[in-house]
C-alpha positions as CSV (number, residue, x, y, z in Angstrom):
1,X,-5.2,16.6,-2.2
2,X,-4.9,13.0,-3.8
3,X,-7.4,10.8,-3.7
4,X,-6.7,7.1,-3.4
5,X,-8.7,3.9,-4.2
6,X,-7.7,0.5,-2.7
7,X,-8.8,-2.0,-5.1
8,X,-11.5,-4.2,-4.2
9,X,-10.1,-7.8,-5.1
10,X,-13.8,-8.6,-4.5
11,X,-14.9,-7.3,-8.0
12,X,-13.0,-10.4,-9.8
13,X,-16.4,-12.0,-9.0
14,X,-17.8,-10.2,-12.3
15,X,-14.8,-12.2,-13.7
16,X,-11.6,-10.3,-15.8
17,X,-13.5,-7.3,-17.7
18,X,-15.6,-6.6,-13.9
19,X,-11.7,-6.1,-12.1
20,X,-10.8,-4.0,-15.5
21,X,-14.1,-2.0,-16.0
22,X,-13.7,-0.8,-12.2
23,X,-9.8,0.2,-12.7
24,X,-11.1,2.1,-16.0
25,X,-13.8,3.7,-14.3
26,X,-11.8,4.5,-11.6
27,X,-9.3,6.4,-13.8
28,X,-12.4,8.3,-15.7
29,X,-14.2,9.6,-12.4
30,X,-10.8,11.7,-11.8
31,X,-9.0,9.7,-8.9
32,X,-4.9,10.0,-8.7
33,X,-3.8,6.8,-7.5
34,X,-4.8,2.9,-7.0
35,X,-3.3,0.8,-4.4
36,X,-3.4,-3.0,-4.2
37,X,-3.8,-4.9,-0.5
38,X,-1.7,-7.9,-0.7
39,X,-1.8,-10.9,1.1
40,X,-0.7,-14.6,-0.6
41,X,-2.3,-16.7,1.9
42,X,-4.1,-16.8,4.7
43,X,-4.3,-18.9,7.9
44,X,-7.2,-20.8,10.0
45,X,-7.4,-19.8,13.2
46,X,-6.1,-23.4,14.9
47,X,-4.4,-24.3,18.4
48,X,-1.4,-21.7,18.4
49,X,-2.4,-19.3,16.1
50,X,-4.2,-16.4,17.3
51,X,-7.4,-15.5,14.4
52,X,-6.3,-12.4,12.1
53,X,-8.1,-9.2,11.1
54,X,-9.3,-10.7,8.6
55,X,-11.2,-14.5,7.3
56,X,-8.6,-16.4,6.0
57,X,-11.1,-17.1,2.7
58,X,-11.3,-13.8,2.0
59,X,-10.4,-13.3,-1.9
60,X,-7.4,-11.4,-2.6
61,X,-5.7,-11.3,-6.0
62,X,-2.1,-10.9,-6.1
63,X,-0.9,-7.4,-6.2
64,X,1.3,-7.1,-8.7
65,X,-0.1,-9.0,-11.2
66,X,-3.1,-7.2,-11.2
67,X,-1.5,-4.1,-11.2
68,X,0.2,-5.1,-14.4
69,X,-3.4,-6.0,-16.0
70,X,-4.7,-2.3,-14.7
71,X,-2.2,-0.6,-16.2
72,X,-2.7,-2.2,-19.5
73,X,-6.2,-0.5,-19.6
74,X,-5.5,3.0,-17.9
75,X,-2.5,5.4,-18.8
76,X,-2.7,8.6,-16.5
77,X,-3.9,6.9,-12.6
78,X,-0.8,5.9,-10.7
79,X,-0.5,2.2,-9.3
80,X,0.6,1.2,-6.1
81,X,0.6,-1.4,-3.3
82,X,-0.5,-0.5,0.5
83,X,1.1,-2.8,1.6
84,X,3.1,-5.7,0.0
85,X,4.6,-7.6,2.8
86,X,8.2,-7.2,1.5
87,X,10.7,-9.3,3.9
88,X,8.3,-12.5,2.8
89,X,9.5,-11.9,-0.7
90,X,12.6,-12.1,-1.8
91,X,13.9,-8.2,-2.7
92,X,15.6,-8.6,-5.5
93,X,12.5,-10.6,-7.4
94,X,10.7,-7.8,-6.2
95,X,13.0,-5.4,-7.7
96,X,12.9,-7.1,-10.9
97,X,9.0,-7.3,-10.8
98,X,8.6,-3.7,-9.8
99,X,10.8,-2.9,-12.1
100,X,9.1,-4.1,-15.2
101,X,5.5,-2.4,-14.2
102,X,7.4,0.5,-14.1
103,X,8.5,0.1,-17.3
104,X,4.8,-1.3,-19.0
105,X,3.1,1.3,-17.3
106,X,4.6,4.1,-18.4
107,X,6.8,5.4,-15.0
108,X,3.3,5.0,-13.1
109,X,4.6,2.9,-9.8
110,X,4.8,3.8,-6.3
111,X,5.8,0.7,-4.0
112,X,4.1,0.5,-0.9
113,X,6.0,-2.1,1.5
114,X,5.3,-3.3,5.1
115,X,6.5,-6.1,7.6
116,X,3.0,-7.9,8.1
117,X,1.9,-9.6,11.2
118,X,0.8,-13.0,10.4
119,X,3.9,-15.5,10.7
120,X,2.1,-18.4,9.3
121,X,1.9,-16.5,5.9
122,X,6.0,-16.2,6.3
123,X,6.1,-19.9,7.2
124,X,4.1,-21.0,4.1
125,X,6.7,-18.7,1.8
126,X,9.8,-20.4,3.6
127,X,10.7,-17.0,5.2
128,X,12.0,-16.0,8.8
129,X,9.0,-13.7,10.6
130,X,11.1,-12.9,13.5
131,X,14.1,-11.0,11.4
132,X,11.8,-9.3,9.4
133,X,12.3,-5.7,10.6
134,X,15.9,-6.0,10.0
135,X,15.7,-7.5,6.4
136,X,13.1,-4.9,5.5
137,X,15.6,-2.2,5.7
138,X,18.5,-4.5,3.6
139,X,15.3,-4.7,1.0
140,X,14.4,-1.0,0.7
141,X,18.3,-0.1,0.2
142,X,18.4,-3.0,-2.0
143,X,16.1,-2.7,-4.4
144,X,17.5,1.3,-4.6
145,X,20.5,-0.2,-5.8
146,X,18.5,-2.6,-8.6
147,X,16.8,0.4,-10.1
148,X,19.9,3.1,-10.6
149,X,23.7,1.2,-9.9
150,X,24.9,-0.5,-13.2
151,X,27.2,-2.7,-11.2
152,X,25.1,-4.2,-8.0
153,X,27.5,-4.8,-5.1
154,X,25.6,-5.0,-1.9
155,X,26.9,-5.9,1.7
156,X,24.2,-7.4,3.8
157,X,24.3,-9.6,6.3
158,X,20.3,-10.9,4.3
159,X,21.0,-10.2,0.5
160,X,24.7,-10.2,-0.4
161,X,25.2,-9.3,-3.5
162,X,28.5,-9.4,-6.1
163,X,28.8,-7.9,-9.0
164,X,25.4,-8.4,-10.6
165,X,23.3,-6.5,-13.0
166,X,20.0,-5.8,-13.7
167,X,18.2,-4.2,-16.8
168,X,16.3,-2.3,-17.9
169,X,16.1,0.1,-15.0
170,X,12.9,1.4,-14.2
171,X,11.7,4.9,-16.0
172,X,11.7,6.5,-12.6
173,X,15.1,5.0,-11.6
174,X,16.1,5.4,-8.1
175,X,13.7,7.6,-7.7
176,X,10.8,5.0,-8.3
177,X,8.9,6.1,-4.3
178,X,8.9,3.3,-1.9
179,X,6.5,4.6,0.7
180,X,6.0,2.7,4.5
181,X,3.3,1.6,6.0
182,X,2.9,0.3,9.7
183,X,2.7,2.6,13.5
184,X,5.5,0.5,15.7
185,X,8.3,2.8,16.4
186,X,11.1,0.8,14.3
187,X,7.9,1.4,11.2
188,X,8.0,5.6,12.5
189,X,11.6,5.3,12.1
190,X,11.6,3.4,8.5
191,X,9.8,5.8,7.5
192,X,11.8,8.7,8.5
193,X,15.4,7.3,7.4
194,X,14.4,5.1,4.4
195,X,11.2,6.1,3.0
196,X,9.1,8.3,0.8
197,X,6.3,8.1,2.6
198,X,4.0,6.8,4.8
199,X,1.0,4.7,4.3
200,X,-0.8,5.3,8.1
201,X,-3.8,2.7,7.1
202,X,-5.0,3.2,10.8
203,X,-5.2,6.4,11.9
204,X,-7.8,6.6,14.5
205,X,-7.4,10.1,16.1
206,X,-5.9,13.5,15.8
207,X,-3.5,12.9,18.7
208,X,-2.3,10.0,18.0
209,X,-1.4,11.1,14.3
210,X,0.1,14.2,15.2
211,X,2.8,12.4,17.3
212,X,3.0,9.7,14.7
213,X,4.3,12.4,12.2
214,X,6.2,14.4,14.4
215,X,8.0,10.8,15.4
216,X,8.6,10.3,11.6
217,X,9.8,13.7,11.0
218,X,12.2,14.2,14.0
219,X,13.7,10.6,12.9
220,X,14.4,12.2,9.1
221,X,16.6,15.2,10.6
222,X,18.7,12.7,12.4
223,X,18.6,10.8,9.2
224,X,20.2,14.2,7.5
225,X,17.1,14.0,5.5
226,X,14.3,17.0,4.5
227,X,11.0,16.0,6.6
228,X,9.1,17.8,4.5
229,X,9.4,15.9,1.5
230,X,8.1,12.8,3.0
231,X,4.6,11.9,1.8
232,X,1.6,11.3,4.6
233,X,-1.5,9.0,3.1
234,X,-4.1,8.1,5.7
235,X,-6.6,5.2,4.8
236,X,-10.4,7.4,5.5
237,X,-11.3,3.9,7.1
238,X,-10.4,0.2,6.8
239,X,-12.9,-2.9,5.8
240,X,-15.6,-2.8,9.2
241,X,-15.9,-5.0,11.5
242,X,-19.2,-4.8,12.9
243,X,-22.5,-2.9,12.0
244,X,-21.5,0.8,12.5
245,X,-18.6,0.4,10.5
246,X,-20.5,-0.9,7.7
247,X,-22.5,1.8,7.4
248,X,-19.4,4.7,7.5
249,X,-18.7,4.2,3.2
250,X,-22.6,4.6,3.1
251,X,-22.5,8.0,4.6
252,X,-21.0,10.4,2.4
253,X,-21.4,13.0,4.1
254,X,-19.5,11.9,7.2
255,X,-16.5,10.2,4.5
256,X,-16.3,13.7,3.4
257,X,-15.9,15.1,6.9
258,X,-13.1,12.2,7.5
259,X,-11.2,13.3,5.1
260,X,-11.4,17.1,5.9
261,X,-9.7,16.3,9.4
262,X,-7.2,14.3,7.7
263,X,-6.2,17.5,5.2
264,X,-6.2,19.4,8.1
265,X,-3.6,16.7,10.5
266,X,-1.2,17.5,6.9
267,X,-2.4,14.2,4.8
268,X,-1.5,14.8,1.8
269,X,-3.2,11.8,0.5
270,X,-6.3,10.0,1.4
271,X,-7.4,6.1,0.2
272,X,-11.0,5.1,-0.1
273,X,-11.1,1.7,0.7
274,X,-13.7,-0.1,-2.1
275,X,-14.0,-2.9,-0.5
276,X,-15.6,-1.7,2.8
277,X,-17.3,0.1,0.0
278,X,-18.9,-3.2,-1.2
279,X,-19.6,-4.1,2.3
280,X,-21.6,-1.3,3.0
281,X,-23.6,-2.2,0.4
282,X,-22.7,-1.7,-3.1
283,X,-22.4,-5.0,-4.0
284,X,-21.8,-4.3,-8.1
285,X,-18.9,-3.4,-9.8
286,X,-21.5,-0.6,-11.1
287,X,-22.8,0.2,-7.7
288,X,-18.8,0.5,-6.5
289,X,-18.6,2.9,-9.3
290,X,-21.6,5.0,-8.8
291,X,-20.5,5.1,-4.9
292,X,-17.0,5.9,-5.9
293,X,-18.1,8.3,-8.6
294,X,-20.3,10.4,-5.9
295,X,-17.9,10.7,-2.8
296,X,-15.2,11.7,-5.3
297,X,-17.5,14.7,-6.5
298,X,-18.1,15.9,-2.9
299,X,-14.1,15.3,-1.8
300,X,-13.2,17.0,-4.6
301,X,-15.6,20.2,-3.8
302,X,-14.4,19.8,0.1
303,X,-10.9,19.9,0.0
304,X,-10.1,20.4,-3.8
C-alpha cells in the first residue's frame, strides 16, 4: 500500500526551513507520496454566498510552487496535488507549469485535478463556474497533448489550439498520471474515461465506496479502457469539524484500523491528512513529525 501525506500549509508558520524540514522528514520516515490542497482564495460568507467547508483565513500556500521548493530538498517521495481546481486555471499554463516540476524534480509528478465548489474563487480568477465540468475534460485531454505531441492542434470549443509547441516535454511524457478527484456522477465518469485515478477525499462508508468504484469502473469498459489500471486513493479522514473529529489523528490505533478497511474496499493508496494532524494537537513541525513518524510505523506493520 502507499502511504500519502497532505501537506500541512499550516507548518509555514515555522517560516521556509519549518515547510522544508517537514517535506524532508516526511521523505526519511518512509512515506511514497506528498499531495498539496490548493485553494487561491477564499470567500466571506456574505448575503448570497452560502459559508464553505472551510474559514476563508485559513493559510494555504499555493500548490505548485511549493511543490517545486519540496522537491528541491527530497529526491525519491513523489509530489502531487489533491486537488488543484483545474477549469479556474488556464490548462495550458498549467501544462507548462506541471511540466517543468516534472522536469526539476526528477519525473516525480502526479497531477491531481478537480472542479471545486466555491464560484466566488472562479469569479475572483475571471473564470466561468457554471461550464466547469465541460472545460475540465477539454483540460485533461489538453494538457495530454502539451506533454507528448510535437505539433499541438487541439479542437475545442474552450482551448483551441493551432499549431503550437511546447518544450521540453515532461520526463514522464504523456504518461505524466493525472488522477480525479470528486463523487458527482459526471466526477465517477471522469474518472473512468479520462483519468488515472481517483482521489475519493471523502469516503465515508463501505457501501457507498463500493458503488463509487464499481460506477468508475463500468464507465472505463465503455470508455474501451482496462478498469483495473485505474488508481483508488482514499483520504483516512479530512480536517474535523467538531470535537470527535479532532481527536481521530490522535488515536492511532483507530487511523490504523481506517486504513485497514480501506485496503480491504481495494485502495490502493491512503493520504494522512497533517493538517487535521496539527489540529488534533501536534501543533510543531516536530510534533507533526513524531505523529507522522509513529502512525507510519504501525500502517506500515498493518497492511505492509
Amino acid at each position: 500500500m502507499k502511504l500519502t501525506v497532505e501537506f500541512p500549509s499550516v507548518s509555514y508558520r515555522e517560516g521556509p526551513q519549518g515547510v522544508l524540514r517537514l517535506a524532508k522528514a516526511l521523505e526519511q520516515i518512509g512515506y511514497d507520496h506528498i499531495d498539496m490542497f490548493d485553494h487561491v482564495v477564499m470567500g466571506y460568507p456574505i448575503a448570497g454566498r452560502p459559508p464553505g467547508p472551510y474559514t476563508p483565513t485559513m493559510p494555504i500556500l499555493e500548490a505548485l510552487m511549493t511543490l517545486s521548493a519540496i522537491a528541491a530538498v527530497t529526491s525519491r517521495v513523489t509530489l502531487g496535488t489533491e486537488v488543484l481546481v483545474l477549469p479556474q486555471r488556464h490548462p495550458t499554463l498549467v501544462a507548462k507549469q506541471v511540466s517543468t516540476l516534472d522536469t526539476l524534480s526528477g519525473g516525480r509528478v502526479r497531477l491531481g485535478v478537480g472542479v471545486g465548489w466555491q464560484e466566488s474563487e472562479y469569479e475572483a480568477l475571471g473564470e466561468d463556474f457554471h461550464s466547469r465540468g465541460a472545460r475540465m475534460d477539454d483540460a485533461i485531454r489538453l494538457l495530454r497533448a502539451w506533454w507528448s505531441d510535437a505539433q499541438v492542434d487541439f479542437k475545442s470549443e474552450h482551448y483551441p489550439m493551432t499549431a503550437m509547441a511546447m518544450e521540453p516535454k515532461p520526463p514522464q511524457g504523456r504518461r505524466l498520471p493525472i488522477w480525479v478527484g470528486g463523487r458527482s456522477e459526471r466526477a465517477l465518469r471522469r474518472v473512468g474515461e479520462l483519468g488515472d485515478g481517483w482521489l475519493g477525499s471523502q469516503v465515508s462508508d463501505a457501501a457507498s465506496a463500493r458503488r463509487d468504484i464499481a460506477t468508475i469502473r463500468r464507465f472505463a469498459e465503455a470508455a474501451g479502457r482496462d478498469p483495473g489500471a485505474i488508481g483508488l486513493q482514499s483520504m483516512v479522514a479530512s480536517p474535523p469539524k467538531d470535537a470527535e473529529g479532532k481527536r481521530f489523528y490522535a488515536e492511532h490505533d483507530r487511523v490504523v484500523a481506517r486504513v485497514v478497511d480501506l485496503k480491504a474496499l481495494g485502495f490502493e493508496w491512503v493520504a494522512l491528512n497533517a493538517t487535521a494532524i496539527f489540529q488534533a494537537g501536534a501543533r510543531s513541525v516536530d510534533a507533526m513529525i513524531d505523529a507522522l513518524g509513529a502512525l507510519h510505523t504501525k500502517i506500515r506493520g498493518a497492511v505492509g
